[in-house]
Amino acid sequence: MSARILGIESSCDETAAAVVADGREILSSVVASQVDIHRKYGGVVPELASREHLRQIVPVVREALAQAGLKLEEVDAIGVTQGPGLVGALLVGITYGKTLAQSLGKPLVPVNHLEGHVHAVFLEAHKAGRSPKLPAVCLIVSGGHTVLYEVKVEDSGAADRNALFRYRKLGQTRDDAAGEAYDKVAKLLALGYPGGPILDRLAAAAYGLPAPVKFSPTKTRGNPLDFSFSGLKTAVLYHLREHSEYSEEIRKREEALARGERKFDQLLPLSSKTTLGLVREFQNAVIRDLVDRTMAAAEELDVESILVSGGVAANSQLRATFEERVKSAGVEAFFPSRALSTDNAAMIAAAAYPRLRAGLLADLTLNADPSLALA
Ligand code: KG4
Ligand code: ZN
């Protein structure tokens, strides 16, 4: 069965629509980010997110269809994020998806946002003519999630586009998500919002600089595959409080941000070597934790593939560290491109395809599920 699926994603602060053919060929992918709206609050404000989704959803879907060269009637099904996410934000996409499906008489496929992130890896692998072997270990690491799954298929082990994946949760964060830690530390240091991309670049500029403090690996009692990032964020906070030399440059950066100067080239000259060393050490600690636990899971399960997805998967040092570690472990690592790492609707349309084939459809009673679990 050939199918062109219109995917709709509105779980957090990106309004996105995309058309994907047969679960793997991206015909279009449009993302309207709300980052400029939430920036002054230093995080996503749910009410503002819902309002902005309402404003964006129609033009974003139109644009996705136009870029795919399709009319609405030519789409074979609608895939929409059901959860997890912000309830008001999810409802905008779901209501619009239901309306389209009903008025066009097309099937409506509910999708778990996290399963979308898993499919982002397969979309990218497909473009490169690669195919991750299953079972695999998948790390989903974003502003809202840090979780490790085992991903498998029912029968053959072949991860073809028709296969429905099965998931087993191996570990998860007990407190903050890794992306949230990036955002909070960037806020403490007055380095703008969202923190991940800027800290990524500053940490690269800090290569080889001494660390003003050393963060030890996080220990979690119980499940050794669980994560924890709030202690690290607190350690950064205490370090800043105890060392007055940071306050003057933090004040200068706050002024720069207030003037709208938030680019890397603008913030780098306002950041001392000590700050750069601190950023690098923070990033080293986050990455060591993510990579160590993911590699431990891969070894424990004896898998050949590691999948990494979510906003933080865009991090250059995380990618390089994984590439290095998998080589010596004899496994393969798969990442989406940066654009497919962060929230998008192509991954939702891709995840909808095997569900459409399996007849896992929704009717008009479909509701948002803010804490929808994958496993
Ligand atoms: O997947 P995503 O777009 O949205 C959520 O579902 O949260 O991820 C956004 C998160 C933010 O916390 C952002 O700071 C982080 O991903 N992020 C990064 C990088 N790019 C985005 N973190 C580290 N390095 C990056 N290059
Ligand atoms: Zn996400």
PDB file of C-alpha atoms and ligand atoms in Angstrom, residues 11-14 113 117 141-145 178-180 182-183 194-197 200 283 310-316 338 341-343, ligand 1:
ATOM      1  CA  SER A  11       3.085  19.064  21.345  1.00  0.00           C
ATOM      2  CA  CYS A  12       5.376  21.818  22.604  1.00  0.00           C
ATOM      3  CA  ASP A  13       6.671  25.024  21.017  1.00  0.00           C
ATOM      4  CA  GLU A  14       6.962  24.068  17.361  1.00  0.00           C
ATOM      5  CA  HIS A 113       5.616  12.008  19.957  1.00  0.00           C
ATOM      6  CA  HIS A 117      11.656  10.815  17.534  1.00  0.00           C
ATOM      7  CA  VAL A 141      17.206  13.334  24.704  1.00  0.00           C
ATOM      8  CA  SER A 142      15.439  16.691  24.455  1.00  0.00           C
ATOM      9  CA  GLY A 143      14.145  19.602  26.510  1.00  0.00           C
ATOM     10  CA  GLY A 144      11.273  17.484  27.791  1.00  0.00           C
ATOM     11  CA  HIS A 145      12.666  13.938  27.800  1.00  0.00           C
ATOM     12  CA  ALA A 178      19.244  16.988  29.654  1.00  0.00           C
ATOM     13  CA  GLY A 179      17.999  19.812  27.390  1.00  0.00           C
ATOM     14  CA  GLU A 180      16.323  21.420  30.379  1.00  0.00           C
ATOM     15  CA  TYR A 182      21.282  23.088  29.203  1.00  0.00           C
ATOM     16  CA  ASP A 183      18.551  25.721  29.215  1.00  0.00           C
ATOM     17  CA  PRO A 194      17.409  28.011  24.281  1.00  0.00           C
ATOM     18  CA  GLY A 195      20.707  27.157  25.928  1.00  0.00           C
ATOM     19  CA  GLY A 196      21.716  24.012  24.044  1.00  0.00           C
ATOM     20  CA  PRO A 197      22.895  25.466  20.722  1.00  0.00           C
ATOM     21  CA  ASP A 200      27.394  23.661  22.263  1.00  0.00           C
ATOM     22  CA  GLN A 283      28.853  19.761  28.755  1.00  0.00           C
ATOM     23  CA  GLY A 310      15.681  14.630  20.246  1.00  0.00           C
ATOM     24  CA  GLY A 311      16.916  18.230  20.391  1.00  0.00           C
ATOM     25  CA  VAL A 312      20.115  17.455  22.311  1.00  0.00           C
ATOM     26  CA  ALA A 313      21.063  14.889  19.627  1.00  0.00           C
ATOM     27  CA  ALA A 314      21.982  17.980  17.573  1.00  0.00           C
ATOM     28  CA  ASN A 315      24.943  18.518  19.931  1.00  0.00           C
ATOM     29  CA  SER A 316      28.256  18.205  18.096  1.00  0.00           C
ATOM     30  CA  ARG A 338      19.974  18.491  13.099  1.00  0.00           C
ATOM     31  CA  SER A 341      16.590  15.942  15.740  1.00  0.00           C
ATOM     32  CA  THR A 342      14.458  18.791  17.060  1.00  0.00           C
ATOM     33  CA  ASP A 343      10.656  18.624  16.911  1.00  0.00           C
TER      34      ASP A 343
HETATM   35  O1  KG4 B   1      13.359  18.059  20.771  1.00  0.00           O
HETATM   36  P1  KG4 B   1      13.266  19.530  21.070  1.00  0.00           P
HETATM   37  O2  KG4 B   1      13.198  20.463  19.909  1.00  0.00           O
HETATM   38  O3  KG4 B   1      12.020  19.873  21.927  1.00  0.00           O
HETATM   39  C1  KG4 B   1      11.617  19.143  23.034  1.00  0.00           C
HETATM   40  O4  KG4 B   1      10.869  18.137  22.849  1.00  0.00           O
HETATM   41  O5  KG4 B   1      12.072  19.530  24.129  1.00  0.00           O
HETATM   42  O6  KG4 B   1      14.521  19.875  22.012  1.00  0.00           O
HETATM   43  C2  KG4 B   1      14.798  21.176  22.477  1.00  0.00           C
HETATM   44  C3  KG4 B   1      15.945  21.070  23.480  1.00  0.00           C
HETATM   45  C4  KG4 B   1      16.255  22.382  24.192  1.00  0.00           C
HETATM   46  O7  KG4 B   1      16.396  22.123  25.575  1.00  0.00           O
HETATM   47  C5  KG4 B   1      17.586  22.819  23.579  1.00  0.00           C
HETATM   48  O8  KG4 B   1      18.390  23.560  24.460  1.00  0.00           O
HETATM   49  C6  KG4 B   1      18.215  21.483  23.245  1.00  0.00           C
HETATM   50  O9  KG4 B   1      17.155  20.671  22.809  1.00  0.00           O
HETATM   51  N1  KG4 B   1      19.212  21.591  22.167  1.00  0.00           N
HETATM   52  C7  KG4 B   1      20.533  21.316  22.323  1.00  0.00           C
HETATM   53  C8  KG4 B   1      21.166  21.612  21.094  1.00  0.00           C
HETATM   54  N2  KG4 B   1      20.196  22.035  20.219  1.00  0.00           N
HETATM   55  C9  KG4 B   1      19.014  22.013  20.890  1.00  0.00           C
HETATM   56  N3  KG4 B   1      21.209  20.886  23.398  1.00  0.00           N
HETATM   57  C10 KG4 B   1      22.545  20.718  23.267  1.00  0.00           C
HETATM   58  N4  KG4 B   1      23.219  20.979  22.125  1.00  0.00           N
HETATM   59  C11 KG4 B   1      22.579  21.423  21.023  1.00  0.00           C
HETATM   60  N5  KG4 B   1      23.254  21.675  19.898  1.00  0.00           N
END
